[in-house]
Coordinates of C-alpha atoms and ligand atoms in Angstrom, one line a residue:
X18 CA 21.9 -1.4 34.3
X19 CA 21.7 0.8 31.7
X20 CA 18.6 2.9 30.6
X21 CA 15.5 1.8 28.9
X22 CA 13.0 4.1 27.4
X23 CA 10.5 3.6 24.2
X24 CA 8.5 6.3 24.7
X25 CA 8.7 8.1 21.3
X26 CA 9.0 7.6 17.6
X27 CA 12.6 7.9 17.9
X28 CA 13.0 4.9 19.7
X29 CA 16.8 3.3 19.2
X30 CA 16.1 1.0 16.3
X31 CA 12.7 0.8 16.9
X32 CA 13.1 -0.9 19.7
X33 CA 14.0 1.5 22.9
X34 CA 17.5 3.6 24.0
X35 CA 19.6 1.8 26.2
X36 CA 22.4 3.4 26.6
X37 CA 21.7 7.1 25.6
X38 CA 18.7 8.5 24.1
X39 CA 18.5 9.4 20.8
X40 CA 16.5 12.7 21.8
X41 CA 19.8 13.4 23.6
X42 CA 18.3 11.7 27.4
X43 CA 21.3 10.4 29.6
X44 CA 20.4 7.3 31.5
X45 CA 21.0 9.3 34.8
X46 CA 18.0 11.5 33.5
X47 CA 16.5 8.5 32.3
X48 CA 16.3 7.1 36.0
X49 CA 15.3 10.1 37.5
X50 CA 12.3 10.4 35.4
X51 CA 12.0 6.6 36.0
X52 CA 11.9 7.4 39.3
X53 CA 9.5 10.4 39.7
X54 CA 6.8 8.5 37.8
X55 CA 7.1 5.4 40.0
X56 CA 6.1 8.0 42.9
X57 CA 3.7 9.4 41.1
X58 CA 1.6 6.2 40.7
X59 CA 2.4 6.2 44.6
X60 CA 0.9 9.4 45.1
X61 CA -1.9 8.3 42.7
X62 CA -3.3 5.0 44.4
X63 CA -3.4 7.1 47.3
X64 CA -5.2 9.8 45.6
X65 CA -7.4 7.7 44.6
X66 CA -7.9 6.2 48.2
X67 CA -8.8 9.3 49.2
X68 CA -11.3 10.5 46.7
X69 CA -13.5 7.0 47.6
X70 CA -13.7 8.7 50.7
X71 CA -14.8 12.4 49.6
X72 CA -11.3 14.1 50.2
X73 CA -9.7 15.9 46.5
X74 CA -6.6 17.5 47.4
X75 CA -5.7 20.0 44.8
X76 CA -2.1 20.3 45.3
X77 CA -1.9 16.7 44.7
X78 CA -3.7 16.9 41.4
X79 CA -1.4 19.6 40.1
X80 CA 1.4 18.3 41.2
X81 CA 0.8 15.2 39.6
X82 CA 0.0 16.6 36.7
X83 CA 2.6 18.4 36.9
X84 CA 5.1 15.5 37.4
X85 CA 3.8 13.7 34.3
X86 CA 4.7 16.6 31.9
X87 CA 7.8 17.0 32.9
X88 CA 8.6 13.5 31.4
X89 CA 7.2 13.9 28.0
X90 CA 9.7 13.5 25.7
X91 CA 11.8 16.8 24.9
X92 CA 10.3 18.8 28.2
X93 CA 12.7 18.8 31.0
X94 CA 17.0 17.8 31.2
X95 CA 17.3 19.2 34.5
X96 CA 18.0 15.5 36.8
X97 CA 17.9 17.8 39.7
X98 CA 14.0 19.1 39.1
X99 CA 13.0 15.3 39.2
X100 CA 15.1 14.7 42.2
X101 CA 13.6 17.4 43.9
X102 CA 9.7 16.4 42.6
X103 CA 10.1 12.9 44.1
X104 CA 10.7 14.0 47.3
X105 CA 7.8 16.6 47.1
X106 CA 5.8 13.6 45.9
X107 CA 6.4 11.3 49.0
X108 CA 6.0 14.0 51.7
X109 CA 2.6 14.9 49.4
X110 CA 1.6 10.9 49.0
X111 CA 2.3 11.1 53.2
X112 CA 0.0 13.9 54.0
X113 CA -2.4 12.7 51.9
X114 CA -2.5 9.7 54.1
X115 CA -3.7 11.3 56.9
X116 CA -6.1 13.3 55.3
X117 CA -7.9 10.5 53.8
X118 CA -7.6 8.3 56.8
X119 CA -8.8 11.1 58.7
X120 CA -11.6 11.0 56.6
X121 CA -12.4 7.2 56.6
X122 CA -10.3 5.8 53.5
X123 CA -8.8 2.1 54.3
X124 CA -5.2 2.3 52.8
X125 CA -4.6 -1.1 54.4
X126 CA -2.9 -3.6 50.7
X127 CA -1.7 -0.8 49.1
X128 CA 1.0 -1.1 46.5
X129 CA 5.0 -1.1 47.4
X130 CA 4.9 2.5 45.5
X131 CA 2.6 4.0 48.2
X132 CA 4.5 2.6 51.1
X133 CA 7.9 2.9 49.9
X134 CA 9.8 5.4 51.7
X135 CA 13.9 5.9 51.1
X136 CA 15.8 6.7 54.0
X137 CA 18.3 8.5 51.9
X138 CA 19.5 10.2 48.7
X139 CA 21.5 7.1 47.8
X140 CA 18.6 4.8 48.4
X141 CA 16.1 6.8 46.0
X142 CA 18.5 6.6 43.4
X143 CA 19.2 3.1 44.1
X144 CA 15.3 2.4 43.8
X145 CA 15.4 4.6 40.2
X146 CA 17.3 1.2 39.0
X147 CA 14.7 -0.8 39.6
X148 CA 11.3 0.6 38.5
X149 CA 11.2 1.4 34.9
X150 CA 9.7 0.2 32.2
X151 CA 11.0 -3.0 32.3
X152 CA 10.2 -4.0 35.6
X153 CA 6.9 -5.4 34.1
X154 CA 8.4 -8.2 32.9
X155 CA 5.0 -9.7 30.4
X156 CA 5.5 -7.9 27.6
X157 CA 2.1 -7.5 26.5
X158 CA 1.3 -6.1 30.1
X159 CA 4.2 -4.0 30.0
X160 CA 2.8 -2.4 26.9
X161 CA -0.6 -1.6 28.1
X162 CA 1.0 0.0 30.8
X163 CA 3.2 2.0 29.2
X164 CA 0.5 2.9 26.3
X165 CA -1.8 4.3 29.3
X166 CA 0.9 6.1 31.3
X167 CA 1.8 7.7 27.8
X168 CA -1.8 8.6 26.8
X169 CA -2.1 10.5 30.7
X170 CA 0.9 12.0 30.0
X171 CA -0.2 13.6 26.9
X172 CA -3.2 14.2 28.6
X173 CA -1.6 15.8 31.9
X174 CA 0.2 18.8 29.3
X175 CA -3.1 19.6 28.1
X176 CA -4.7 20.0 31.4
X177 CA -1.3 21.6 32.9
X178 CA -2.1 24.6 29.9
X179 CA -6.3 24.9 30.5
X180 CA -5.3 25.1 34.8
X181 CA -2.7 27.9 33.7
X182 CA -6.3 29.7 32.6
X183 CA -8.1 28.5 35.5
X184 CA -9.7 25.5 34.0
X185 CA -10.1 22.0 35.7
X186 CA -12.0 18.9 35.5
X187 CA -11.4 17.3 39.0
X188 CA -13.0 13.7 36.6
X189 CA -10.2 14.2 34.3
X190 CA -7.6 14.2 37.4
X191 CA -9.0 11.7 39.4
X192 CA -9.2 9.6 36.3
X193 CA -5.4 10.6 35.8
X194 CA -4.9 9.1 39.4
X195 CA -7.3 6.0 38.7
X196 CA -5.2 4.9 35.5
X197 CA -1.3 5.5 36.9
X198 CA -2.9 3.2 39.8
X199 CA -4.2 1.0 37.6
X200 CA -0.5 0.1 36.2
X201 CA 0.5 -1.1 39.6
X202 CA -1.9 -3.5 39.8
X203 CA -1.1 -7.1 38.5
X204 CA -4.5 -8.4 39.1
X205 CA -5.8 -6.4 35.8
X206 CA -6.6 -8.8 32.7
X207 CA -5.0 -7.3 29.8
X208 CA -8.7 -7.2 28.6
X209 CA -9.5 -4.7 31.3
X210 CA -6.5 -2.8 30.7
X211 CA -7.4 -2.5 27.3
X212 CA -10.5 -1.0 28.5
X213 CA -8.8 1.3 30.5
X214 CA -7.1 2.0 27.4
X215 CA -10.2 3.5 25.8
X216 CA -11.6 4.8 28.8
X217 CA -8.6 7.3 28.7
X218 CA -8.8 8.4 25.1
X219 CA -12.4 9.4 26.8
X220 CA -10.8 11.7 28.8
X221 CA -8.4 12.8 26.2
X222 CA -11.6 14.4 24.4
X223 CA -12.7 15.7 27.5
X224 CA -8.8 16.8 28.1
X225 CA -8.7 18.8 24.5
X226 CA -12.4 20.1 24.7
X227 CA -11.2 21.6 28.2
X228 CA -8.5 23.3 26.4
X229 CA -10.1 24.3 23.5
X230 CA -13.0 26.2 26.0
X231 CA -9.8 28.0 28.1
X232 CA -8.3 29.0 25.3
X233 CA -11.2 30.4 23.3
X234 CA -13.3 31.7 26.2
X235 CA -10.1 33.6 27.3
X236 CA -8.0 34.6 23.6
X237 CA -11.8 34.5 20.9
X238 CA -12.1 31.8 18.9
X239 CA -9.3 31.5 15.9
X240 CA -10.0 33.1 12.8
X241 CA -8.1 32.8 9.4
X242 CA -5.2 34.5 9.7
X243 CA -1.9 35.0 6.9
X244 CA 1.3 34.5 9.3
X245 CA 4.3 36.7 8.0
X246 CA 7.1 34.6 8.2
X247 CA 10.0 37.3 6.9
X248 CA 11.8 39.8 9.8
X249 CA 11.9 43.4 10.6
X250 CA 14.4 45.6 11.8
X251 CA 14.1 45.4 15.3
X252 CA 15.5 43.1 18.2
X253 CA 13.3 40.8 19.3
X254 CA 12.2 37.7 21.9
X255 CA 11.2 33.8 20.0
X256 CA 9.0 32.1 22.0
X257 CA 8.1 28.7 21.1
X258 CA 6.0 25.8 23.2
X259 CA 2.1 25.3 23.6
X260 CA 1.7 27.9 26.9
X261 CA -0.7 30.3 25.6
X262 CA -0.8 32.5 28.8
X263 CA 3.1 32.6 28.8
X264 CA 2.4 34.4 25.4
X265 CA -0.4 36.8 27.0
X266 CA 1.6 37.7 29.3
X267 CA 4.8 38.3 27.2
X268 CA 3.1 40.3 24.7
X269 CA 1.7 42.7 26.7
X270 CA 5.4 43.2 28.7
X271 CA 7.3 43.9 25.6
X272 CA 4.5 46.4 24.0
X273 CA 6.1 49.4 23.7
X274 CA 9.6 48.5 24.7
X275 CA 10.9 48.4 20.9
X276 CA 11.1 44.2 21.1
X277 CA 9.3 42.6 18.2
X278 CA 8.0 39.1 19.3
X279 CA 8.1 35.9 16.7
X280 CA 6.7 32.5 17.5
X281 CA 8.7 29.5 16.7
X282 CA 6.9 25.5 15.9
X283 CA 4.1 25.5 18.2
X284 CA 3.4 28.5 18.8
X285 CA 2.4 29.8 15.7
X286 CA -1.6 29.3 16.0
X287 CA -1.4 32.3 18.8
X288 CA -1.1 34.3 15.6
X289 CA -4.8 32.9 14.8
X290 CA -6.3 34.4 18.0
X291 CA -7.7 37.4 18.2
X292 CA -6.8 38.3 21.3
X293 CA -3.3 38.2 20.4
X294 CA -3.6 40.1 16.7
X295 CA -3.8 43.7 18.8
X296 CA -0.4 43.9 19.3
X297 CA 1.8 45.6 16.1
X298 CA 4.7 44.1 17.6
X299 CA 3.6 40.5 17.2
X300 CA 5.3 40.2 13.6
X301 CA 5.2 36.6 12.1
X302 CA 6.6 33.0 13.0
X303 CA 10.2 32.3 12.6
X304 CA 11.3 28.8 11.5
X305 CA 9.9 25.7 11.6
X306 CA 9.2 22.7 13.8
X307 CA 11.0 22.1 16.9
X308 CA 14.0 19.8 15.8
X309 CA 14.8 22.7 13.3
X310 CA 15.9 24.5 16.8
X311 CA 19.5 24.1 16.6
X312 CA 20.0 26.2 13.2
X313 CA 17.2 28.6 13.6
X314 CA 17.8 29.6 17.3
X315 CA 21.3 30.9 16.1
X316 CA 20.0 32.8 13.3
X317 CA 17.6 34.5 15.7
X318 CA 20.0 36.2 17.7
X319 CA 17.3 37.2 20.5
X320 CA 16.3 35.7 23.2
X321 CA 14.4 32.7 23.5
X322 CA 11.6 31.6 25.9
X323 CA 10.7 28.0 25.9
X324 CA 7.1 27.1 26.9
X325 CA 6.8 24.0 26.8
X326 CA 8.6 21.1 24.7
X327 CA 10.0 20.4 22.2
X328 CA 13.2 21.9 23.8
X329 CA 16.6 19.9 22.1
X330 CA 19.5 20.3 24.4
X331 CA 21.0 23.6 23.7
X332 CA 24.1 24.5 21.6
X333 CA 26.9 26.7 23.2
X334 CA 26.4 29.0 20.7
X335 CA 23.2 30.4 22.2
X336 CA 22.4 28.7 25.4
X337 CA 22.9 31.9 26.8
X338 CA 20.1 33.4 25.3
X339 CA 17.5 30.8 25.9
X340 CA 15.0 30.9 29.2
X341 CA 12.5 28.4 30.1
X342 CA 9.6 28.6 31.8
X343 CA 6.8 26.2 33.2
X344 CA 7.5 22.4 33.3
X345 CA 10.5 22.8 30.5
X346 CA 14.0 23.3 32.3
X347 CA 17.8 22.6 31.6
X348 CA 20.4 22.9 34.0
X349 CA 22.6 25.3 31.2
X350 CA 19.3 27.8 30.7
X351 CA 17.7 30.9 33.0
X352 CA 14.2 29.3 34.4
X353 CA 11.5 32.0 34.7
X354 CA 9.6 31.3 37.8
X355 CA 5.7 32.0 37.5
X356 CA 4.6 34.2 41.3
X357 CA 1.8 33.3 43.8
X358 CA -1.0 34.8 41.2
X359 CA 0.6 33.0 38.3
X360 CA 2.1 36.0 36.9
X361 CA 5.8 36.0 35.3
X362 CA 8.5 38.5 35.0
X363 CA 10.1 38.4 31.6
X364 CA 11.8 42.1 32.1
X365 CA 15.5 40.3 32.0
X366 CA 14.6 38.9 29.1
X367 CA 13.4 41.7 27.2
X368 CA 16.0 43.5 28.9
X369 CA 18.2 41.0 27.5
X370 CA 16.9 41.4 23.9
X371 CA 17.7 44.8 23.5
X372 CA 21.6 44.2 23.7
X373 CA 20.5 41.1 20.7
X374 CA 20.6 42.0 16.6
X375 CA 17.4 42.0 15.0
X376 CA 17.1 38.6 13.7
X377 CA 18.5 37.6 10.2
X378 CA 16.1 37.3 7.7
X379 CA 15.8 32.9 6.8
X380 CA 12.7 33.0 4.4
X381 CA 10.1 35.5 3.0
X382 CA 6.4 35.8 2.4
X383 CA 3.4 34.1 4.1
X384 CA 1.6 31.5 5.6
X385 CA -2.1 30.9 6.3
X386 CA -4.0 29.2 9.3
X387 CA -6.4 29.7 12.0
X388 CA -9.3 26.7 10.8
X389 CA -10.1 25.7 14.1
X390 CA -14.0 24.8 14.8
X391 CA -15.5 28.1 15.2
X392 CA -13.8 29.3 11.2
X393 CA -14.4 26.2 9.4
X394 CA -17.7 26.5 10.8
X395 CA -18.3 29.5 9.6
X396 CA -17.6 28.0 5.8
X397 CA -19.5 25.2 6.7
X398 CA -21.8 25.9 3.6
X399 CA -19.0 26.3 1.5
X400 CA -16.9 23.4 2.4
X401 CA -20.5 21.2 1.8
X402 CA -21.2 22.6 -1.3
X403 CA -17.8 21.6 -2.3
X404 CA -18.2 18.4 -1.1
X405 CA -21.8 17.5 -2.7
X406 CA -20.3 19.2 -6.4
X407 CA -17.7 16.6 -6.1
X408 CA -14.8 19.8 -5.9
X409 CA -13.2 18.1 -2.8
X410 CA -13.6 14.6 -2.9
X411 CA -11.2 13.3 -0.1
X412 CA -10.0 15.2 3.4
X413 CA -6.7 14.1 5.0
X414 CA -6.2 14.2 8.3
X415 CA -2.5 14.5 8.7
X416 CA -2.1 16.0 12.1
X417 CA 0.4 15.1 14.9
X418 CA 4.2 15.6 15.5
X419 CA 7.6 16.9 12.8
X420 CA 10.4 15.0 13.7
X421 CA 14.1 15.0 13.0
X422 CA 13.7 11.5 11.0
X423 CA 14.6 11.5 7.0
X424 CA 11.9 9.6 6.5
X425 CA 9.5 12.1 7.3
X426 CA 9.7 13.1 4.4
X427 CA 6.9 11.0 3.1
X428 CA 4.8 14.2 4.7
X429 CA 6.0 16.7 2.3
X430 CA 5.8 14.0 -1.1
X431 CA 2.5 12.7 0.3
X432 CA 0.8 16.3 0.2
X433 CA 2.3 17.6 -3.1
X434 CA 1.3 14.3 -4.5
X435 CA -2.3 14.4 -3.0
X436 CA -4.7 15.0 -6.8
X437 CA -5.9 18.7 -6.4
X438 CA -9.0 17.7 -5.1
X439 CA -8.0 16.5 -1.5
X440 CA -7.8 18.7 1.1
X441 CA -5.4 18.1 4.2
X442 CA -7.2 18.9 8.0
X443 CA -3.6 19.6 9.7
X444 CA -3.0 20.6 13.6
X445 CA 0.8 20.1 15.3
X446 CA 3.7 20.4 14.6
X447 CA 3.6 17.8 11.7
X448 CA 2.2 20.9 9.5
X449 CA 5.8 22.5 9.1
X450 CA 6.1 19.3 6.4
X451 CA 3.6 20.7 4.3
X452 CA 2.3 24.5 5.0
X453 CA 4.9 26.4 2.7
X454 CA 4.1 24.1 -0.3
X455 CA 1.3 26.8 -2.0
X456 CA -0.5 23.8 -2.6
X457 CA -3.8 26.0 -3.8
X458 CA -6.9 26.7 -2.8
X459 CA -10.6 24.8 -3.7
X460 CA -13.3 27.8 -4.3
X461 CA -11.3 30.1 -2.1
X462 CA -10.8 26.9 0.7
X463 CA -7.4 26.5 0.9
X464 CA -6.0 22.9 0.3
X465 CA -3.9 23.0 3.9
X466 CA -6.2 24.2 6.8
X467 CA -4.4 24.6 9.6
X468 CA -6.4 23.9 13.0
X469 CA -3.9 25.0 15.5
X470 CA -1.4 23.0 18.1
X471 CA -1.5 19.6 18.4
X472 CA -4.5 19.8 21.5
X473 CA -6.3 21.7 18.1
X474 CA -7.1 18.5 17.0
X475 CA -9.6 18.4 19.1
X476 CA -10.9 21.2 16.3
X477 CA -11.0 18.5 13.6
X478 CA -12.8 16.3 15.4
X479 CA -15.6 18.6 15.8
X480 CA -15.0 19.6 12.5
X481 CA -15.6 15.9 11.5
X482 CA -18.9 15.2 13.2
X483 CA -20.5 18.5 11.8
X484 CA -19.8 17.3 8.6
X485 CA -21.5 13.5 9.9
X486 CA -24.7 15.5 10.8
X487 CA -24.8 17.5 7.9
X488 CA -25.0 14.8 5.7
X489 CA -27.2 12.4 8.0
X490 CA -24.6 9.4 8.4
X491 CA -25.0 7.3 10.9
X492 CA -21.0 6.2 11.0
X493 CA -18.2 8.8 11.6
X494 CA -16.2 6.5 9.4
X495 CA -18.2 6.9 6.2
X496 CA -17.4 10.5 5.7
X497 CA -14.9 11.2 3.0
X498 CA -11.9 11.4 5.6
X499 CA -8.4 9.4 5.8
X500 CA -6.3 9.9 8.5
X501 CA -2.5 9.7 8.0
X502 CA -0.7 11.1 10.8
X503 CA 2.4 11.8 12.0
X504 CA 3.7 11.2 15.6
X505 CA 6.8 11.7 18.0
X506 CA 6.0 12.3 21.4
X507 CA 3.1 11.3 24.3
X508 CA 0.7 14.2 23.5
X509 CA 0.0 12.6 19.7
X510 CA -0.9 9.4 22.0
X511 CA -3.6 11.1 23.9
X512 CA -4.5 12.6 20.5
X513 CA -4.6 8.6 18.6
X514 CA -6.5 7.5 21.9
X515 CA -9.1 9.9 21.7
X516 CA -9.7 9.4 18.1
X517 CA -10.2 5.7 19.2
X518 CA -12.5 6.7 21.7
X519 CA -14.8 8.3 19.4
X520 CA -14.6 5.1 17.0
X521 CA -12.6 6.8 14.2
X522 CA -11.0 3.5 12.0
X523 CA -7.9 2.9 9.8
X524 CA -6.0 5.1 11.2
X525 CA -2.7 5.5 9.9
X526 CA 0.5 6.1 11.8
X527 CA 4.2 6.9 11.1
X528 CA 6.8 7.2 10.2
X529 CA 7.1 4.0 12.4
X530 CA 4.4 2.4 14.5
X531 CA 5.2 2.8 18.5
X532 CA 8.1 1.0 19.7
X533 CA 6.1 0.4 22.9
X534 CA 3.4 -1.5 21.4
X535 CA 3.7 -5.5 21.9
X536 CA 2.7 -8.1 18.6
X537 CA 0.0 -8.9 20.3
X538 CA -1.5 -5.4 21.8
X539 CA -0.4 -4.1 17.7
X540 CA -2.4 -7.1 16.6
X541 CA -5.6 -5.5 19.2
X542 CA -5.8 -2.3 17.9
X543 CA -4.8 -3.2 13.7
X544 CA -7.8 -5.9 14.1
X545 CA -10.1 -3.7 16.5
X546 CA -9.6 -0.4 15.0
X547 CA -8.0 -1.0 11.4
X548 CA -4.8 0.8 12.5
X549 CA -1.9 0.9 10.4
X550 CA 1.8 1.8 9.4
X551 CA 3.0 3.7 6.1
X552 CA 5.3 2.3 3.3
X553 CA 5.4 4.6 0.6
X554 CA 3.2 7.7 -0.9
X555 CA 2.6 6.2 -4.3
X556 CA 1.0 2.3 -2.4
X557 CA -0.4 4.6 0.3
X558 CA -1.9 6.9 -1.9
X559 CA -3.5 3.6 -3.8
X560 CA -4.7 2.0 -0.4
X561 CA -5.9 5.3 0.7
X562 CA -8.2 5.9 -2.4
X563 CA -9.3 2.1 -3.4
X564 CA -10.1 2.4 1.1
Ligands
SF4_19 FE1 14.8 7.4 23.3 FE2 12.5 9.0 22.7 FE3 13.0 8.0 25.3 FE4 14.4 9.9 24.4 S1 12.2 10.3 24.7 S2 15.0 8.6 25.4 S3 14.5 9.5 22.3 S4 12.6 7.0 23.6
SF3_20 FE1 5.0 19.0 18.1 FE2 6.9 18.6 20.4 FE3 4.7 16.7 18.9 FE4 2.4 19.5 19.7 S1 6.2 20.3 19.8 S2 3.3 18.7 18.7 S3 6.3 17.1 18.5

């Protein structure tokens, strides 16, 4: 039997990858990832029972969060990591059962996933063949279960970043396990699964708010910032992914070594934080979104540190220069672990950089960003005035992900063709489709307001809620805001569910609708929330302005 995966926007033929992932995922890797998700479901069921009797095991919570994060698209390519984790999950599950039983938990009638114990590795691998997405036969139930699981995977990523900075929320961990466990329950109706999907959106908002608090209390509020996109003549390290704690440690350890630091893709917003601006060796952003890494890592010349997704399987030409940390991994790359206090020693990357040439310049100039909620609210008077006078007629939320599909050029064209009185609100790596276009400003307000990483979509929500309050509106949908969102991986799924939970209607998703939405589930989303896809720039522009 082959593999089956349809969790990202690149799913082959808009249906699912069955022989090899378009992302590069092999059949073996797909199966061990399926296995780990299955183990997490069983562990989560025991976790729910344990919570019912007041037992909260933080090791279990951390394990669930990190394991799901590791299965996100383009996060971890190392089969052995998933096998080791599956074994750890089974051990944790049995230990938790004892703890829960001692506290009076009723562990009778658990699902098979919570009781299954393989005798050896081959039994484990045999199980992997039978527990993938297609194990759920009913197409609509499968669709809703996977929609929930992908949302929880996205949320797990944001929770991991918050946890790194010492922030946690027991209610979110509890919900993540409740939701994973619910995907084992054959008695739940479609309506109950839809309700759970929307509840995931509520916890998505809470998770992004928690991470926002973790980031801003640790590193200050993002500020309007001009980021250099050219290079200097020193050897350098390129850091990518989403983990701010990693860049914090890297900047501190590289200070005074003669080695510069540049950001790539989703790490660009690190430049907006006051805590990182103080470093004179924090030079700028190199390159574009994740999918350009195969070409840009080659030209960078120095070592690269991947802190999270998106890691593309590395090319021979530069793979000896790529390091991974956290949940990201690949068998051919060196991995840096944290010590028991969360401290990471990056000295081997720094020494590596010293042996390398300075980066090859690929562009010059600067980009502007840092428009998270605090900065935009500081400009609120100006923004409100511009809306009242008609200088700004409409906002377009174009947050989300970038990707290699040619059809995504739609977003560049859309940004270029927007009327000059429209402002783009963005977050996530989707911005690389238009953040170097020089779209100008409206009375000093740039026409592309970049809030930061994909999780900073939370900021866009805060801004929208503030505008609703200022204009005295009852409904967020009465604002002159349209949503034309690009998605790729599972973090975008939790952002979408969060927006739905907040009552945002008529969100357009592209470049294609998720393959994991069955026709009936898609219909529910269309009928209830007015969700739609995209067509071509001209027709969509008309549709948005007539809506
Ligand atoms: Fe295919 Fe996306 Fe799954 Fe990769 S993550 S195998 S591209 S659906
Ligand atoms: Fe990009 Fe992977 Fe989604 Fe954080 S780095 S947004 S795709």
